[in-house]
XYZ file of C-alpha atoms in Angstrom:
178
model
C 0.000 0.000 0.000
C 3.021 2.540 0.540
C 1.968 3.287 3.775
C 3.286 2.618 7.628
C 2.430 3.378 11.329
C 3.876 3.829 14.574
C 3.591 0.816 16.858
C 3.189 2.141 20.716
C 4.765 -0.050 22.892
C 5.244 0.005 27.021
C 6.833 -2.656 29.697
C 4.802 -5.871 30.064
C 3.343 -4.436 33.656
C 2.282 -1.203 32.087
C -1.166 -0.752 31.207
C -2.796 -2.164 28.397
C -4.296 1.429 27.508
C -2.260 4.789 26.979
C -4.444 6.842 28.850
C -3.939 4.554 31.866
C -0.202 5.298 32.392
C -0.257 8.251 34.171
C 3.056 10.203 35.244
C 4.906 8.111 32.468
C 8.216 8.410 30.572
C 8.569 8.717 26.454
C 11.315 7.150 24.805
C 11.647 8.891 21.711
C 14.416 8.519 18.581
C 13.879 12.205 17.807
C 11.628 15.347 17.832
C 12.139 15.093 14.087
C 10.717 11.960 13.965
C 7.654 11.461 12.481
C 7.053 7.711 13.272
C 8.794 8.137 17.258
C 7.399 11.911 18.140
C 4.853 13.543 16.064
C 2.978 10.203 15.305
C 3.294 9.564 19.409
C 1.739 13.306 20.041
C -0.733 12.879 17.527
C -1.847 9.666 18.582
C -1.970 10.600 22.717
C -3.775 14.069 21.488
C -6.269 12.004 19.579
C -7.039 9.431 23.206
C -7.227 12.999 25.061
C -4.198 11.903 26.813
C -1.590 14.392 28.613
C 1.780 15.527 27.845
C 3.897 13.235 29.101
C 6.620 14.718 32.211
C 9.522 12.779 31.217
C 11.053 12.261 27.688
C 14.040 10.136 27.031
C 15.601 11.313 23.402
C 16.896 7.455 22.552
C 18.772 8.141 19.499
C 17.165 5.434 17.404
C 14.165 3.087 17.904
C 15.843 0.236 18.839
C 17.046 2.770 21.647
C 13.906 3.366 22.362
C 13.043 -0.392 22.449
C 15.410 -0.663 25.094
C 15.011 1.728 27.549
C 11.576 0.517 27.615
C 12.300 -3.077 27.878
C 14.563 -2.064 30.213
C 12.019 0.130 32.792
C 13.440 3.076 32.202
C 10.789 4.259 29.695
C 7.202 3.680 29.950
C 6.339 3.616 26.262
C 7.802 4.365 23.215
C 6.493 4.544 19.545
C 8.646 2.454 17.214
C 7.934 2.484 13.365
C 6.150 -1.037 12.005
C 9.349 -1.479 10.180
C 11.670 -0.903 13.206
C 9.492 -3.236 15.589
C 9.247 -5.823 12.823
C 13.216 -6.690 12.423
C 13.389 -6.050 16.120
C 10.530 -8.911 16.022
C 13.185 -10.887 14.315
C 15.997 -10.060 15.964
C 16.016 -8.421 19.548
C 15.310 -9.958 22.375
C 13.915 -6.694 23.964
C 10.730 -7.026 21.826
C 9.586 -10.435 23.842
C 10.088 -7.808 26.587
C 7.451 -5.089 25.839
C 3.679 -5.280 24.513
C 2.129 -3.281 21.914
C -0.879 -0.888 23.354
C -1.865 0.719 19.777
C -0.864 1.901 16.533
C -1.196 4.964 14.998
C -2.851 6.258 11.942
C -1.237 5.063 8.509
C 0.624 7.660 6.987
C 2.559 7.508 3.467
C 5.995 5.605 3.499
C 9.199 7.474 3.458
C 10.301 8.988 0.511
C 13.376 7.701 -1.346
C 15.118 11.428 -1.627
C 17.864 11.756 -3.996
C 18.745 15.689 -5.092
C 17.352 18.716 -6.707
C 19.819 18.132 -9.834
C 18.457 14.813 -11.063
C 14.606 16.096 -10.626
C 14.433 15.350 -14.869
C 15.473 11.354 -14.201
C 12.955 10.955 -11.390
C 11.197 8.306 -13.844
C 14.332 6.437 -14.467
C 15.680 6.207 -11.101
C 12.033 5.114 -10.033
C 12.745 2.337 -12.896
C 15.885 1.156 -11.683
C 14.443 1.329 -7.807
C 11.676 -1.401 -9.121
C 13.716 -3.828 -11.007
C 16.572 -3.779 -8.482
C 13.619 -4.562 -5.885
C 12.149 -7.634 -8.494
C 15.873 -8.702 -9.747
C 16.346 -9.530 -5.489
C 15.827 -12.830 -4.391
C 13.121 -13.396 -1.866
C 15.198 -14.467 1.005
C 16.410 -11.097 0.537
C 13.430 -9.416 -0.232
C 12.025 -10.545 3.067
C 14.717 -9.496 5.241
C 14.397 -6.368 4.226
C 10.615 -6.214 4.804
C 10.421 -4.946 0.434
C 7.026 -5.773 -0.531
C 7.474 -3.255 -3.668
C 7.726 0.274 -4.641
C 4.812 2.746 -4.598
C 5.059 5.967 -6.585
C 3.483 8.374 -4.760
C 2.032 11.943 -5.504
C 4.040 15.294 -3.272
C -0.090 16.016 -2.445
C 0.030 12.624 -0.880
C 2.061 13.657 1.686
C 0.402 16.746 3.119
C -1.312 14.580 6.018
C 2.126 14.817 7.669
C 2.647 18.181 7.573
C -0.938 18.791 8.560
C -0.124 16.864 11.872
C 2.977 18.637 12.713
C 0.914 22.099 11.996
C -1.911 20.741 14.559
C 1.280 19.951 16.872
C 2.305 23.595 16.536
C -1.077 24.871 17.430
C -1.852 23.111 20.179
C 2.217 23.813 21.528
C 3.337 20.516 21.390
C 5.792 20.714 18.986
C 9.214 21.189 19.435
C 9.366 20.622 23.436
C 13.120 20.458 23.844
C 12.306 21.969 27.570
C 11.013 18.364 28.392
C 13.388 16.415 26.712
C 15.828 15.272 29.184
């Protein structure tokens, strides 16, 4: 579909509902992050839940994994892609439980420069038969399923959440980040 989510995640003793945790920590990759902070504030505006006290900037989701599986964070949100291969290969995922997803939103672009704007059809080409010419052992470890082209219009829903962010003053809260 050329889509993902945000998987919300928290300790195997926290709550089975967001707005149930309380006083809670965020782990969080990045405030750029649109799959481990905007899609997180979005989604917790959205269950009418508060700001959280405490925020944790991880570095990276698997960071994030950790420091919940670990008690130090309450919950994290980890792209579907990120808690997939950490499905396959961490440990720290048997450690945590998923309490919600968040709204689909268009898949990252594949950004390459202003300069080769006139070749966009034949490096969109080459993207699709490199992804059919791989075999699917390899295919499936990297979680390709195929290539969507997608319209700039298409991707407007994210920038309309990190406007509704700004308005409401949640954006950008490097006071809380600790």
């Amino acid at each position: 579909s050329g889509s993902y989510y945000s998987v919300m995640i928290t300790g195997p003793d926290g709550s089975d509902q967001i707005g149930d945790l309380g006083d809670y920590t965020v782990a969080c990759n990045d405030v750029r992050s649109q799959s481990g902070y905007a899609a997180f504030l979005q989604y917790i505006a959205s269950e009418g839940v508060n700001l959280p006290t405490q925020w944790l900037l991880s570095g990276s989701h698997r960071a994030s994994l950790e420091l919940v599986a670990s008690g130090k964070a309450d919950v994290a949100a980890l792209d579907a892609v990120s808690w997939a291969l950490a499905r396959r290969h961490d440990l720290n995922a048997q450690r945590v439980k998923v309490i919600g997803h968040t709204a689909q939103t268009p898949g990252l672009p594949y950004i390459t420069s202003l300069e080769n704007r006139s070749n966009a059809d034949e490096m969109r080409q080459a993207i699709s038969e490199a992804m059919a010419a791989l075999g699917d052992t390899d295919r499936d470890a990297m979680l390709l399923t195929g290539f969507v082209i997608r319209r700039p219009d298409e991707y407007d829903v994210i920038g309309d959440g990190w406007k509704q962010l700004s308005e409401r003053g949640w954006q950008n809260l490097p006071g809380d980040i600790g």
